[in-house]
Short mmCIF file of C-alpha atoms in Angstrom, two decimals:
data_model
loop_
_atom_site.label_atom_id
_atom_site.label_comp_id
_atom_site.label_asym_id
_atom_site.label_seq_id
_atom_site.Cartn_x
_atom_site.Cartn_y
_atom_site.Cartn_z
CA ILE O 1 -0.32 20.78 43.51
CA ALA O 2 -1.48 17.18 45.28
CA ASN O 3 -3.52 16.27 42.30
CA SER O 4 -0.55 16.96 39.69
CA VAL O 5 1.93 15.38 41.78
CA ALA O 6 -0.16 12.30 41.42
CA GLN O 7 -0.51 12.64 38.01
CA ILE O 8 2.94 12.77 37.79
CA ALA O 9 3.05 9.86 39.84
CA GLN O 10 0.83 7.53 37.96
CA ALA O 11 2.39 8.64 34.61
CA GLY O 12 5.72 7.20 35.82
CA SER O 13 4.49 4.18 37.13
CA ASP O 14 2.59 3.72 33.80
CA TYR O 15 6.01 4.19 32.08
CA ILE O 16 7.53 1.45 34.02
CA GLU O 17 4.91 -1.28 33.51
CA THR O 18 5.30 -0.61 30.07
CA LEU O 19 8.92 -1.14 30.18
CA ASN O 20 8.72 -3.89 32.20
CA TYR O 21 6.03 -5.45 30.04
CA TRP O 22 8.24 -4.44 26.73
CA ALA O 23 11.73 -5.80 28.52
CA VAL O 24 9.46 -9.30 28.98
CA ALA O 25 7.89 -9.47 25.27
CA MET O 26 11.41 -8.65 24.01
CA ARG O 27 13.53 -11.24 25.91
CA GLN O 28 17.18 -11.80 24.79
CA ASN O 29 16.82 -9.31 21.79
CA ILE O 30 16.37 -6.05 24.01
CA ASP O 31 19.56 -4.48 22.42
CA MET O 32 17.93 -4.51 19.10
CA ALA O 33 14.42 -3.87 20.12
CA ASP O 34 15.74 -0.58 22.07
CA GLU O 35 17.41 0.79 18.64
CA PHE O 36 14.53 0.15 16.85
CA ILE O 37 11.96 1.99 19.63
CA ASN O 38 14.84 4.94 19.59
CA LYS O 39 14.67 5.09 16.05
CA MET O 40 10.87 5.32 15.16
CA SER O 41 10.74 7.57 18.48
CA SER O 42 12.96 10.07 17.23
CA ALA O 43 11.94 9.78 13.54
CA TYR O 44 8.22 10.08 14.06
CA GLY O 45 7.97 11.91 17.49
CA ILE O 46 6.13 8.81 18.43
CA SER O 47 6.54 8.51 22.16
CA GLU O 48 8.94 5.40 23.26
CA LYS O 49 5.79 3.90 26.10
CA THR O 50 3.34 4.22 22.75
CA LEU O 51 5.84 2.44 20.68
CA MET O 52 7.01 0.17 23.40
CA GLN O 53 3.47 -1.09 24.29
CA ALA O 54 2.23 -2.14 20.64
CA GLN O 55 5.72 -3.70 19.68
CA ALA O 56 5.41 -5.84 23.03
CA THR O 57 2.25 -6.23 21.81
CA PHE O 58 2.58 -7.21 18.76
CA LYS O 59 5.37 -9.71 19.56
CA ASN O 60 3.30 -11.36 22.01
CA MET O 61 0.40 -11.78 19.71
CA ILE O 62 2.98 -13.07 16.97
CA GLY O 63 4.64 -15.50 19.33
CA SER O 64 2.06 -16.65 21.62
CA LEU O 65 0.97 -19.80 19.39
CA GLY O 66 4.91 -21.04 19.61
CA GLN O 67 5.24 -21.88 16.27
CA VAL O 68 7.33 -18.74 15.16
CA SER O 69 11.23 -18.44 16.10
CA VAL O 70 11.76 -15.40 18.85
CA ASP O 71 13.85 -13.58 16.04
CA VAL O 72 11.04 -14.22 13.94
CA SER O 73 8.62 -12.86 15.98
CA ASN O 74 10.75 -10.02 17.01
CA LYS O 75 11.25 -8.72 13.52
CA LEU O 76 7.61 -9.18 12.53
CA SER O 77 6.63 -7.26 15.65
CA GLU O 78 8.86 -3.88 14.25
CA ALA O 79 7.28 -4.76 10.70
CA VAL O 80 3.84 -4.46 11.97
CA THR O 81 4.65 -1.72 14.10
CA GLN O 82 6.03 -0.11 10.99
CA MET O 83 3.01 -0.96 9.27
CA ALA O 84 0.81 0.34 11.90
CA ILE O 85 2.63 3.89 11.65
CA ASP O 86 2.47 4.05 8.06
CA TYR O 87 -1.36 3.03 8.21
CA ALA O 88 -1.72 5.72 10.56
CA SER O 89 -0.07 8.55 8.16
CA LEU O 90 -1.85 7.78 5.20
CA TYR O 91 -5.48 7.33 6.52
CA ASN O 92 -5.14 10.08 9.00
CA VAL O 93 -6.03 8.41 12.02
CA ASN O 94 -4.52 8.64 15.21
CA ILE O 95 -1.61 6.22 16.28
CA GLN O 96 -3.42 4.20 19.18
CA THR O 97 -6.14 3.58 16.79
CA ALA O 98 -3.92 2.07 14.08
CA PHE O 99 -2.65 0.25 16.67
CA ASN O 100 -5.66 -1.20 17.65
CA LYS O 101 -6.48 -2.06 13.97
CA PHE O 102 -3.63 -4.16 13.75
CA GLN O 103 -4.13 -5.88 16.78
CA ALA O 104 -7.42 -6.86 15.69
CA ALA O 105 -6.08 -7.56 12.33
CA LEU O 106 -3.34 -10.33 13.86
CA ALA O 107 -5.99 -11.58 16.20
CA GLY O 108 -8.46 -12.39 13.04
CA GLN O 109 -10.80 -9.74 12.77
CA VAL O 110 -11.48 -8.14 9.51
CA ARG O 111 -13.59 -5.81 10.01
CA PRO O 112 -11.44 -3.25 11.95
CA ILE O 113 -8.94 -2.72 9.18
CA ARG O 114 -11.17 -2.61 6.69
CA SER O 115 -13.37 0.05 7.60
CA THR O 116 -10.68 2.73 6.94
CA SER O 117 -8.85 1.25 4.14
CA GLY O 118 -10.64 -1.55 2.71
CA TYR O 119 -7.79 -3.90 3.18
CA ASP O 120 -9.00 -7.62 2.68
CA ILE O 121 -7.83 -10.23 5.09
CA THR O 122 -10.72 -12.36 4.51
CA GLU O 123 -10.06 -16.02 4.34
CA THR O 124 -11.02 -16.09 0.75
CA THR O 125 -8.09 -13.29 0.66
CA LEU O 126 -5.81 -15.18 2.76
CA TYR O 127 -6.33 -18.16 0.96
CA GLN O 128 -5.49 -17.00 -2.72
CA LEU O 129 -2.52 -15.58 -1.29
CA TYR O 130 -1.63 -18.90 0.21
CA GLN O 131 -2.12 -20.29 -2.77
CA SER O 132 -0.42 -18.19 -4.99
CA ILE O 133 2.57 -18.68 -2.79
CA GLY O 134 2.82 -22.12 -3.78
CA GLY O 135 0.43 -23.33 -0.34
CA THR O 136 -0.75 -26.85 -1.11
CA LYS O 137 -2.70 -27.36 2.04
CA SER O 138 -6.79 -26.58 2.26
CA MET O 139 -7.90 -23.49 4.84
CA ARG O 140 -9.14 -25.97 7.28
CA GLN O 141 -5.65 -27.40 7.06
CA LEU O 142 -3.94 -24.06 8.16
CA ASN O 143 -3.27 -23.40 11.81
CA ARG O 144 -3.66 -20.08 13.36
CA THR O 145 -0.27 -19.12 13.15
CA GLU O 146 0.17 -19.77 9.52
CA LYS O 147 -3.19 -17.62 9.43
CA GLN O 148 -1.64 -14.87 11.36
CA LEU O 149 1.00 -14.50 9.05
CA LEU O 150 -0.87 -14.43 6.16
CA SER O 151 -2.74 -11.51 7.10
CA ILE O 152 0.84 -9.53 8.27
CA LEU O 153 1.97 -10.30 4.15
CA ALA O 154 -1.80 -9.61 3.21
CA ILE O 155 -2.02 -6.21 4.78
CA TYR O 156 1.72 -5.41 3.58
CA ARG O 157 0.70 -6.14 -0.16
CA GLN O 158 -2.00 -4.46 0.10
CA MET O 159 -0.39 -1.38 1.50
CA GLN O 160 2.31 -1.46 -0.67
CA SER O 161 -0.57 -1.69 -3.97
CA SER O 162 -2.36 1.55 -2.15
CA GLY O 163 1.14 3.47 -1.46
CA ALA O 164 1.04 3.61 2.21
CA THR O 165 4.22 1.76 3.12
CA GLY O 166 6.85 4.54 3.93
CA ASP O 167 3.77 6.97 4.06
CA MET O 168 4.72 8.48 7.54
CA ALA O 169 8.61 9.25 6.53
CA LYS O 170 7.24 10.65 3.08
CA THR O 171 4.69 13.02 4.73
CA LEU O 172 7.19 14.03 7.22
CA ASN O 173 10.05 14.37 4.09
CA LEU O 174 12.98 12.08 6.02
#
């Protein structure tokens, strides 16, 4: 009984810590972020704690370099969270694995996202994408934020091509 009570207390403590982490990350957009978490949790049956942890991490990674507005980083955190959910659904990996792969991609790591899906976020691919949308700098001139944003766009476009976007909703017939 004591062990069960300790586990319950630990789970409650973990939730409170995640809630605080998420609330600090979302700052003044807490109402909009809460709506997103509730919608995703209801639609997909993913725990709010798991979603909050992922969204807060993505938000912090996107916004940490300081060159993206709070509103844009909030919207991108929602988009990347949804992309990871669809990725997990199509490639049949658990949700935490998908979140980890997307965190690695945002950090500039190529292998984790490529290993399951084949998605390419190498500098060559990012630079070709950059040029296709009208960019004129060299790859060396692009800063970390620009490369991070290009990675998100590259993954999104590859997900569209592979049919991954919206896959969780299609799988659940929503």
